[in-house]
């Protein structure tokens, strides 16, 4: 018999010899060199800019944010006066931009989904009208559309004394849309809390219902339950505690009281929503067409109606295709809101432009605009990516 030498249980690791011929080493060196060149370029640009500003005696930094602004802002969601600081004026502009983006995203989504479904309608007239809308609106520059909407709202509508009254207490004129607003007292504040509680309860019950459906095949009628909680709870609070309204009244040459939707905000929303919805409609149409036809046929075989098939079978699967490009459209809508400066709506860009004209600190103003829009875009992208991950199909 021949004996063999015992093998080591664990062989010593082979040490990697560093050499310029090693692809890993070359890759690391190239990355380090690129980082050094980028750092040098940034240092040169910053130092050169600061030297030129100092040579021309131009103030730098954001110390001006604590100085009185001295200009009026037409629409301010928070209390603001010209004696407030530039920092508060910036905050007003950011809130106005967020308001336009939030309202515009919701309305553009609703209109876009309707357009996408209408383009696939079996009704010839509905399909052709929606297709014509999409093709026309997508190919007309947004700025031109904003000018068109603003001209219609300010020139075609009558003055306050001849204002249109489509419903009691609602007046439409070239000064904007006047609406009744919640008055002092009553149960408005508690109704808001009831609304938030209804939304939270609806979300919790919906999650529980989905788990029950996965386990037993039965699900609660969440449509009726959600409507009852979200709308019924606030209505019950207002019915018990009262709901006083501040109704607008014509006084002199304009209306007093109530809430106002100005022509600038209306034109901006109309333009952004109409323009973005045309793109979302095409995204929705492509997402629906990406769902295999067999899914629709199977749903019809189970006895589902056309509306139930679209809502319960087709759209949930189409969301996998719809959500990623729709996220880009949401970002575009948010960034396109900066065109508000052309029609006089005081968004963040407009307020920063006014600040630059008064202080002369253009570098800081442009940097602030870039930082704000970058932050909003990243936050919106993270939210939509989280939602996209939640609706993604889970492979077993």
Short mmCIF file of C-alpha atoms in Angstrom, two decimals:
data_model
loop_
_atom_site.label_atom_id
_atom_site.label_comp_id
_atom_site.label_asym_id
_atom_site.label_seq_id
_atom_site.Cartn_x
_atom_site.Cartn_y
_atom_site.Cartn_z
CA UNK A 1 0.00 0.00 0.00
CA UNK A 2 1.12 3.48 -0.77
CA UNK A 3 0.53 6.30 1.65
CA UNK A 4 -0.23 9.81 0.52
CA UNK A 5 0.73 12.97 2.33
CA UNK A 6 -2.11 14.48 4.38
CA UNK A 7 -3.82 17.48 2.76
CA UNK A 8 -4.26 20.69 4.68
CA UNK A 9 -7.83 21.36 5.71
CA UNK A 10 -7.54 25.00 4.71
CA UNK A 11 -5.07 26.06 2.09
CA UNK A 12 -3.44 29.45 2.65
CA UNK A 13 -5.05 32.22 0.60
CA UNK A 14 -3.26 33.23 -2.55
CA UNK A 15 -2.01 36.76 -2.21
CA UNK A 16 -2.76 39.08 -5.11
CA UNK A 17 0.32 40.76 -6.50
CA UNK A 18 -0.31 44.41 -7.29
CA UNK A 19 0.80 45.34 -10.77
CA UNK A 20 -0.06 47.95 -13.34
CA UNK A 21 -0.98 45.10 -15.65
CA UNK A 22 -3.75 44.07 -13.25
CA UNK A 23 -7.14 45.36 -14.55
CA UNK A 24 -8.34 45.94 -10.96
CA UNK A 25 -5.35 48.14 -10.14
CA UNK A 26 -5.72 50.12 -13.35
CA UNK A 27 -9.43 50.66 -12.66
CA UNK A 28 -8.70 52.00 -9.17
CA UNK A 29 -5.98 54.31 -10.45
CA UNK A 30 -8.26 55.69 -13.15
CA UNK A 31 -10.98 56.38 -10.57
CA UNK A 32 -8.52 58.15 -8.28
CA UNK A 33 -7.17 60.23 -11.17
CA UNK A 34 -10.69 61.20 -12.27
CA UNK A 35 -11.61 62.21 -8.72
CA UNK A 36 -8.46 64.34 -8.42
CA UNK A 37 -9.13 66.08 -11.75
CA UNK A 38 -12.74 66.76 -10.75
CA UNK A 39 -11.62 68.16 -7.39
CA UNK A 40 -9.03 70.40 -9.04
CA UNK A 41 -11.56 71.70 -11.56
CA UNK A 42 -14.07 72.46 -8.78
CA UNK A 43 -11.39 74.20 -6.69
CA UNK A 44 -10.32 76.30 -9.67
CA UNK A 45 -13.87 77.37 -10.53
CA UNK A 46 -14.77 78.25 -6.93
CA UNK A 47 -11.54 80.10 -6.20
CA UNK A 48 -11.67 81.99 -9.49
CA UNK A 49 -15.31 82.98 -8.91
CA UNK A 50 -14.65 84.15 -5.34
CA UNK A 51 -11.59 86.14 -6.50
CA UNK A 52 -13.57 87.91 -9.23
CA UNK A 53 -16.43 88.70 -6.86
CA UNK A 54 -13.99 90.12 -4.30
CA UNK A 55 -12.25 92.21 -7.00
CA UNK A 56 -15.61 93.74 -8.01
CA UNK A 57 -16.67 94.25 -4.36
CA UNK A 58 -19.71 92.02 -4.77
CA UNK A 59 -21.09 90.65 -1.50
CA UNK A 60 -21.25 86.87 -1.16
CA UNK A 61 -23.03 84.50 1.15
CA UNK A 62 -26.61 84.21 2.30
CA UNK A 63 -26.56 86.93 4.91
CA UNK A 64 -29.15 88.87 2.90
CA UNK A 65 -31.79 86.31 3.87
CA UNK A 66 -32.15 88.05 7.20
CA UNK A 67 -32.71 91.49 5.64
CA UNK A 68 -36.18 93.00 4.98
CA UNK A 69 -37.41 92.03 1.51
CA UNK A 70 -39.32 95.22 0.79
CA UNK A 71 -41.54 93.76 -1.94
CA UNK A 72 -45.08 92.44 -1.96
CA UNK A 73 -46.07 88.85 -2.85
CA UNK A 74 -49.47 88.55 -4.49
CA UNK A 75 -50.29 85.06 -3.18
CA UNK A 76 -48.87 83.90 0.13
CA UNK A 77 -50.08 80.70 1.82
CA UNK A 78 -48.57 81.98 5.08
CA UNK A 79 -48.70 85.50 6.56
CA UNK A 80 -46.23 87.74 4.74
CA UNK A 81 -45.62 91.47 4.44
CA UNK A 82 -42.92 93.57 2.71
CA UNK A 83 -41.26 94.12 6.10
CA UNK A 84 -40.52 90.40 6.40
CA UNK A 85 -37.14 88.99 5.47
CA UNK A 86 -35.92 87.56 2.19
CA UNK A 87 -35.81 84.18 3.92
CA UNK A 88 -39.56 84.29 4.57
CA UNK A 89 -40.14 85.40 0.99
CA UNK A 90 -38.16 82.35 -0.17
CA UNK A 91 -40.36 80.16 2.04
CA UNK A 92 -43.49 81.66 0.48
CA UNK A 93 -42.12 80.91 -2.99
CA UNK A 94 -41.27 77.31 -2.07
CA UNK A 95 -44.76 76.74 -0.64
CA UNK A 96 -46.36 78.21 -3.77
CA UNK A 97 -44.27 75.90 -5.96
CA UNK A 98 -45.18 72.88 -3.83
CA UNK A 99 -48.87 73.82 -3.96
CA UNK A 100 -48.86 74.02 -7.76
CA UNK A 101 -46.90 70.76 -8.05
CA UNK A 102 -49.17 68.83 -5.66
CA UNK A 103 -52.45 70.02 -7.19
CA UNK A 104 -51.11 69.66 -10.72
CA UNK A 105 -49.88 66.09 -10.19
CA UNK A 106 -53.25 64.94 -8.83
CA UNK A 107 -55.29 66.59 -11.59
CA UNK A 108 -52.90 65.55 -14.38
CA UNK A 109 -53.00 61.94 -13.17
CA UNK A 110 -56.79 61.82 -13.18
CA UNK A 111 -57.07 63.47 -16.60
CA UNK A 112 -54.23 61.38 -18.03
CA UNK A 113 -55.79 58.08 -16.94
CA UNK A 114 -59.12 59.11 -18.47
CA UNK A 115 -57.38 60.09 -21.73
CA UNK A 116 -55.45 56.84 -21.90
CA UNK A 117 -58.59 54.76 -21.40
CA UNK A 118 -60.58 56.93 -23.82
CA UNK A 119 -57.99 56.39 -26.57
CA UNK A 120 -58.71 52.65 -26.38
CA UNK A 121 -62.48 53.11 -26.26
CA UNK A 122 -64.65 51.17 -28.67
CA UNK A 123 -66.56 54.38 -29.35
CA UNK A 124 -65.02 55.85 -32.52
CA UNK A 125 -65.82 59.47 -31.62
CA UNK A 126 -64.41 59.25 -28.09
CA UNK A 127 -61.22 57.57 -29.32
CA UNK A 128 -60.63 60.11 -32.09
CA UNK A 129 -61.37 63.14 -29.87
CA UNK A 130 -58.95 61.95 -27.19
CA UNK A 131 -56.31 61.16 -29.83
CA UNK A 132 -56.72 64.63 -31.34
CA UNK A 133 -56.39 66.24 -27.92
CA UNK A 134 -53.21 64.33 -27.17
CA UNK A 135 -51.56 65.11 -30.51
CA UNK A 136 -52.44 68.80 -30.44
CA UNK A 137 -51.55 69.54 -26.82
CA UNK A 138 -48.29 67.60 -26.84
CA UNK A 139 -46.99 69.46 -29.89
CA UNK A 140 -47.79 73.02 -28.76
CA UNK A 141 -45.14 74.65 -26.52
CA UNK A 142 -46.19 74.85 -22.89
CA UNK A 143 -45.29 78.53 -22.59
CA UNK A 144 -47.63 79.35 -25.46
CA UNK A 145 -50.40 77.39 -23.76
CA UNK A 146 -49.87 79.32 -20.55
CA UNK A 147 -50.20 82.61 -22.43
CA UNK A 148 -53.38 81.32 -24.08
CA UNK A 149 -55.00 80.30 -20.80
CA UNK A 150 -53.98 83.54 -19.11
CA UNK A 151 -55.39 85.60 -21.99
CA UNK A 152 -58.68 83.71 -21.89
CA UNK A 153 -59.06 84.15 -18.14
CA UNK A 154 -58.18 87.85 -18.05
CA UNK A 155 -59.61 89.09 -21.36
CA UNK A 156 -62.56 86.86 -22.22
CA UNK A 157 -64.23 86.89 -18.79
CA UNK A 158 -66.33 89.89 -17.63
CA UNK A 159 -65.45 92.26 -14.79
CA UNK A 160 -66.55 91.72 -11.19
CA UNK A 161 -69.83 93.61 -11.57
CA UNK A 162 -70.87 91.40 -14.49
CA UNK A 163 -69.33 88.26 -12.99
CA UNK A 164 -70.74 84.89 -13.96
CA UNK A 165 -72.46 82.95 -11.18
CA UNK A 166 -72.62 79.28 -12.22
CA UNK A 167 -73.69 78.28 -8.70
CA UNK A 168 -74.98 80.32 -5.74
CA UNK A 169 -72.04 81.95 -3.96
CA UNK A 170 -69.54 81.12 -6.75
CA UNK A 171 -68.45 84.01 -9.00
CA UNK A 172 -66.23 83.87 -12.08
CA UNK A 173 -64.67 87.07 -13.45
CA UNK A 174 -61.39 88.41 -14.78
CA UNK A 175 -60.30 88.81 -11.15
CA UNK A 176 -60.44 85.05 -10.67
CA UNK A 177 -62.78 82.47 -9.22
CA UNK A 178 -64.42 83.44 -5.91
CA UNK A 179 -65.58 80.57 -3.73
CA UNK A 180 -67.23 80.32 -0.30
CA UNK A 181 -64.68 79.61 2.42
CA UNK A 182 -65.01 78.12 5.91
CA UNK A 183 -66.09 80.82 8.36
CA UNK A 184 -65.05 81.35 11.95
CA UNK A 185 -66.38 78.97 14.55
CA UNK A 186 -68.30 75.79 13.92
CA UNK A 187 -66.75 72.38 13.51
CA UNK A 188 -64.32 73.00 10.65
CA UNK A 189 -61.21 72.18 12.67
CA UNK A 190 -62.68 69.01 14.13
CA UNK A 191 -63.95 68.09 10.67
CA UNK A 192 -60.36 68.23 9.40
CA UNK A 193 -59.26 65.86 12.15
CA UNK A 194 -62.20 63.60 11.31
CA UNK A 195 -61.13 63.59 7.65
CA UNK A 196 -57.58 62.56 8.57
CA UNK A 197 -58.94 59.86 10.90
CA UNK A 198 -61.22 58.59 8.13
CA UNK A 199 -58.29 58.34 5.69
CA UNK A 200 -56.17 56.49 8.26
CA UNK A 201 -58.99 54.06 9.11
CA UNK A 202 -59.67 53.45 5.41
CA UNK A 203 -56.01 52.65 4.78
CA UNK A 204 -55.86 50.27 7.75
CA UNK A 205 -59.10 48.49 6.81
CA UNK A 206 -57.96 48.21 3.20
CA UNK A 207 -54.71 46.53 4.25
CA UNK A 208 -56.60 44.13 6.53
CA UNK A 209 -59.10 43.40 3.76
CA UNK A 210 -56.31 42.48 1.34
CA UNK A 211 -54.88 40.03 3.89
CA UNK A 212 -58.32 38.51 4.40
CA UNK A 213 -58.79 38.16 0.67
CA UNK A 214 -55.45 36.36 0.35
CA UNK A 215 -56.39 34.00 3.19
CA UNK A 216 -60.11 33.37 2.62
CA UNK A 217 -60.94 34.81 -0.80
CA UNK A 218 -63.37 37.30 0.71
CA UNK A 219 -62.90 41.04 0.81
CA UNK A 220 -64.77 43.91 2.40
CA UNK A 221 -66.63 46.40 0.16
CA UNK A 222 -63.95 49.02 0.65
CA UNK A 223 -65.48 51.43 -1.86
CA UNK A 224 -68.58 51.99 0.25
CA UNK A 225 -66.71 51.75 3.57
CA UNK A 226 -64.00 54.19 2.48
CA UNK A 227 -66.55 56.69 1.18
CA UNK A 228 -68.48 56.47 4.43
CA UNK A 229 -65.39 57.01 6.58
CA UNK A 230 -63.69 59.72 4.52
CA UNK A 231 -66.83 61.71 3.68
CA UNK A 232 -69.24 60.60 6.40
CA UNK A 233 -67.16 61.39 9.49
CA UNK A 234 -66.42 65.05 8.56
CA UNK A 235 -70.03 65.51 7.41
CA UNK A 236 -71.31 64.19 10.74
CA UNK A 237 -69.03 66.57 12.67
CA UNK A 238 -70.19 69.55 10.61
CA UNK A 239 -73.82 68.52 10.98
CA UNK A 240 -73.53 68.43 14.76
CA UNK A 241 -71.28 71.48 15.33
CA UNK A 242 -72.36 73.61 12.37
CA UNK A 243 -70.55 74.76 9.22
CA UNK A 244 -70.56 78.58 8.89
CA UNK A 245 -69.44 79.84 5.47
CA UNK A 246 -67.76 83.07 4.44
CA UNK A 247 -69.59 83.82 1.19
CA UNK A 248 -67.99 86.37 -1.21
CA UNK A 249 -69.93 89.61 -1.76
CA UNK A 250 -69.53 92.35 -4.35
CA UNK A 251 -68.30 95.51 -2.66
CA UNK A 252 -67.36 98.38 -4.90
CA UNK A 253 -65.23 97.22 -7.81
CA UNK A 254 -64.32 93.78 -6.45
CA UNK A 255 -65.51 90.96 -4.24
CA UNK A 256 -64.81 90.72 -0.53
CA UNK A 257 -64.73 87.60 1.59
CA UNK A 258 -64.50 83.98 0.57
CA UNK A 259 -61.56 82.29 -1.11
CA UNK A 260 -59.97 83.35 -4.39
CA UNK A 261 -58.43 81.31 -7.16
CA UNK A 262 -56.48 83.99 -9.03
CA UNK A 263 -56.18 84.07 -12.84
CA UNK A 264 -52.41 83.49 -12.57
CA UNK A 265 -52.78 80.32 -10.51
CA UNK A 266 -55.71 79.11 -12.63
CA UNK A 267 -53.84 79.63 -15.91
CA UNK A 268 -50.75 77.90 -14.56
CA UNK A 269 -52.74 74.89 -13.36
CA UNK A 270 -54.78 74.64 -16.55
CA UNK A 271 -51.66 74.76 -18.70
CA UNK A 272 -49.58 72.33 -16.64
CA UNK A 273 -52.42 69.84 -16.17
CA UNK A 274 -53.54 69.88 -19.81
CA UNK A 275 -49.97 69.55 -21.10
CA UNK A 276 -48.77 66.85 -18.71
CA UNK A 277 -52.00 64.84 -18.93
CA UNK A 278 -51.47 64.42 -22.68
CA UNK A 279 -48.16 62.64 -22.03
CA UNK A 280 -49.57 60.60 -19.13
CA UNK A 281 -52.46 59.54 -21.35
CA UNK A 282 -50.04 58.00 -23.86
CA UNK A 283 -48.18 56.28 -21.02
CA UNK A 284 -51.44 54.82 -19.68
CA UNK A 285 -52.44 53.66 -23.18
CA UNK A 286 -49.12 51.88 -23.70
CA UNK A 287 -49.36 50.31 -20.24
CA UNK A 288 -52.83 48.94 -20.95
CA UNK A 289 -51.73 47.56 -24.32
CA UNK A 290 -48.80 45.82 -22.58
CA UNK A 291 -51.22 43.62 -20.60
CA UNK A 292 -51.84 40.36 -22.52
CA UNK A 293 -55.23 40.15 -24.17
CA UNK A 294 -55.80 36.82 -22.44
CA UNK A 295 -56.16 38.63 -19.11
CA UNK A 296 -59.13 40.59 -20.44
CA UNK A 297 -60.68 37.50 -21.98
CA UNK A 298 -60.30 35.59 -18.70
CA UNK A 299 -61.94 38.43 -16.76
CA UNK A 300 -64.85 38.52 -19.20
CA UNK A 301 -65.19 34.74 -18.90
CA UNK A 302 -65.58 35.17 -15.13
CA UNK A 303 -68.48 37.55 -15.73
CA UNK A 304 -66.74 40.83 -14.95
CA UNK A 305 -68.06 43.93 -16.68
CA UNK A 306 -65.88 46.16 -18.83
CA UNK A 307 -65.37 48.64 -15.99
CA UNK A 308 -64.56 45.90 -13.47
CA UNK A 309 -62.14 44.28 -15.90
CA UNK A 310 -60.30 47.56 -16.39
CA UNK A 311 -60.27 48.47 -12.68
CA UNK A 312 -59.53 45.06 -11.13
CA UNK A 313 -57.52 43.20 -13.77
CA UNK A 314 -55.97 45.42 -16.44
CA UNK A 315 -54.91 48.59 -14.60
CA UNK A 316 -53.23 46.81 -11.62
CA UNK A 317 -51.02 44.90 -14.07
CA UNK A 318 -50.46 47.90 -16.31
CA UNK A 319 -49.11 49.92 -13.36
CA UNK A 320 -45.81 48.06 -13.66
CA UNK A 321 -45.33 49.70 -17.05
CA UNK A 322 -47.06 53.00 -16.23
CA UNK A 323 -45.37 54.10 -13.00
CA UNK A 324 -41.70 54.58 -14.06
CA UNK A 325 -42.34 56.91 -17.06
CA UNK A 326 -45.13 58.66 -15.15
CA UNK A 327 -42.58 59.54 -12.48
CA UNK A 328 -40.63 61.44 -15.14
CA UNK A 329 -43.77 63.35 -16.07
CA UNK A 330 -44.34 64.31 -12.43
CA UNK A 331 -40.81 65.66 -12.31
CA UNK A 332 -41.37 67.53 -15.56
CA UNK A 333 -44.55 69.11 -14.22
CA UNK A 334 -42.75 70.25 -11.07
CA UNK A 335 -39.87 71.78 -13.06
CA UNK A 336 -42.20 73.29 -15.68
CA UNK A 337 -43.97 75.19 -12.91
CA UNK A 338 -40.99 77.58 -13.04
CA UNK A 339 -42.62 79.04 -16.19
CA UNK A 340 -45.05 80.73 -13.80
CA UNK A 341 -42.79 83.78 -13.91
CA UNK A 342 -44.07 84.44 -17.45
CA UNK A 343 -47.67 85.00 -16.27
CA UNK A 344 -46.94 86.66 -12.94
CA UNK A 345 -47.55 83.84 -10.47
CA UNK A 346 -45.18 84.25 -7.49
CA UNK A 347 -43.49 80.86 -7.42
CA UNK A 348 -39.99 80.29 -6.06
CA UNK A 349 -38.21 81.25 -9.30
CA UNK A 350 -40.17 84.50 -9.56
CA UNK A 351 -39.36 85.50 -5.97
CA UNK A 352 -35.69 84.60 -6.42
CA UNK A 353 -35.54 86.73 -9.58
CA UNK A 354 -36.93 89.70 -7.66
CA UNK A 355 -34.39 89.10 -4.89
CA UNK A 356 -31.51 88.95 -7.37
CA UNK A 357 -32.60 92.24 -8.94
CA UNK A 358 -32.61 93.93 -5.52
CA UNK A 359 -29.51 92.40 -3.95
CA UNK A 360 -27.37 91.61 -6.98
CA UNK A 361 -26.41 88.22 -5.55
CA UNK A 362 -27.20 86.14 -8.60
CA UNK A 363 -24.85 83.28 -7.73
CA UNK A 364 -26.54 82.59 -4.42
CA UNK A 365 -30.02 82.95 -5.96
CA UNK A 366 -29.34 80.50 -8.79
CA UNK A 367 -27.74 78.06 -6.35
CA UNK A 368 -30.84 78.26 -4.13
CA UNK A 369 -33.14 77.54 -7.09
CA UNK A 370 -31.02 74.56 -8.11
CA UNK A 371 -30.94 73.19 -4.56
CA UNK A 372 -34.71 73.52 -4.04
CA UNK A 373 -35.69 71.88 -7.32
CA UNK A 374 -33.09 69.15 -6.83
CA UNK A 375 -34.46 68.41 -3.36
CA UNK A 376 -38.07 68.29 -4.59
CA UNK A 377 -37.13 66.05 -7.52
CA UNK A 378 -35.16 63.62 -5.36
CA UNK A 379 -37.96 63.42 -2.77
CA UNK A 380 -40.57 62.81 -5.46
CA UNK A 381 -38.40 60.18 -7.15
CA UNK A 382 -37.85 58.33 -3.86
CA UNK A 383 -41.59 58.33 -3.15
CA UNK A 384 -42.47 57.00 -6.62
CA UNK A 385 -39.69 54.40 -6.50
CA UNK A 386 -41.05 53.17 -3.18
CA UNK A 387 -44.53 52.90 -4.68
CA UNK A 388 -43.17 51.15 -7.75
CA UNK A 389 -41.43 48.59 -5.54
CA UNK A 390 -44.67 47.94 -3.66
CA UNK A 391 -46.72 47.20 -6.77
CA UNK A 392 -44.02 45.10 -8.45
CA UNK A 393 -44.84 41.43 -9.02
CA UNK A 394 -43.27 39.18 -6.41
CA UNK A 395 -41.66 36.13 -8.00
CA UNK A 396 -41.75 32.88 -6.07
#
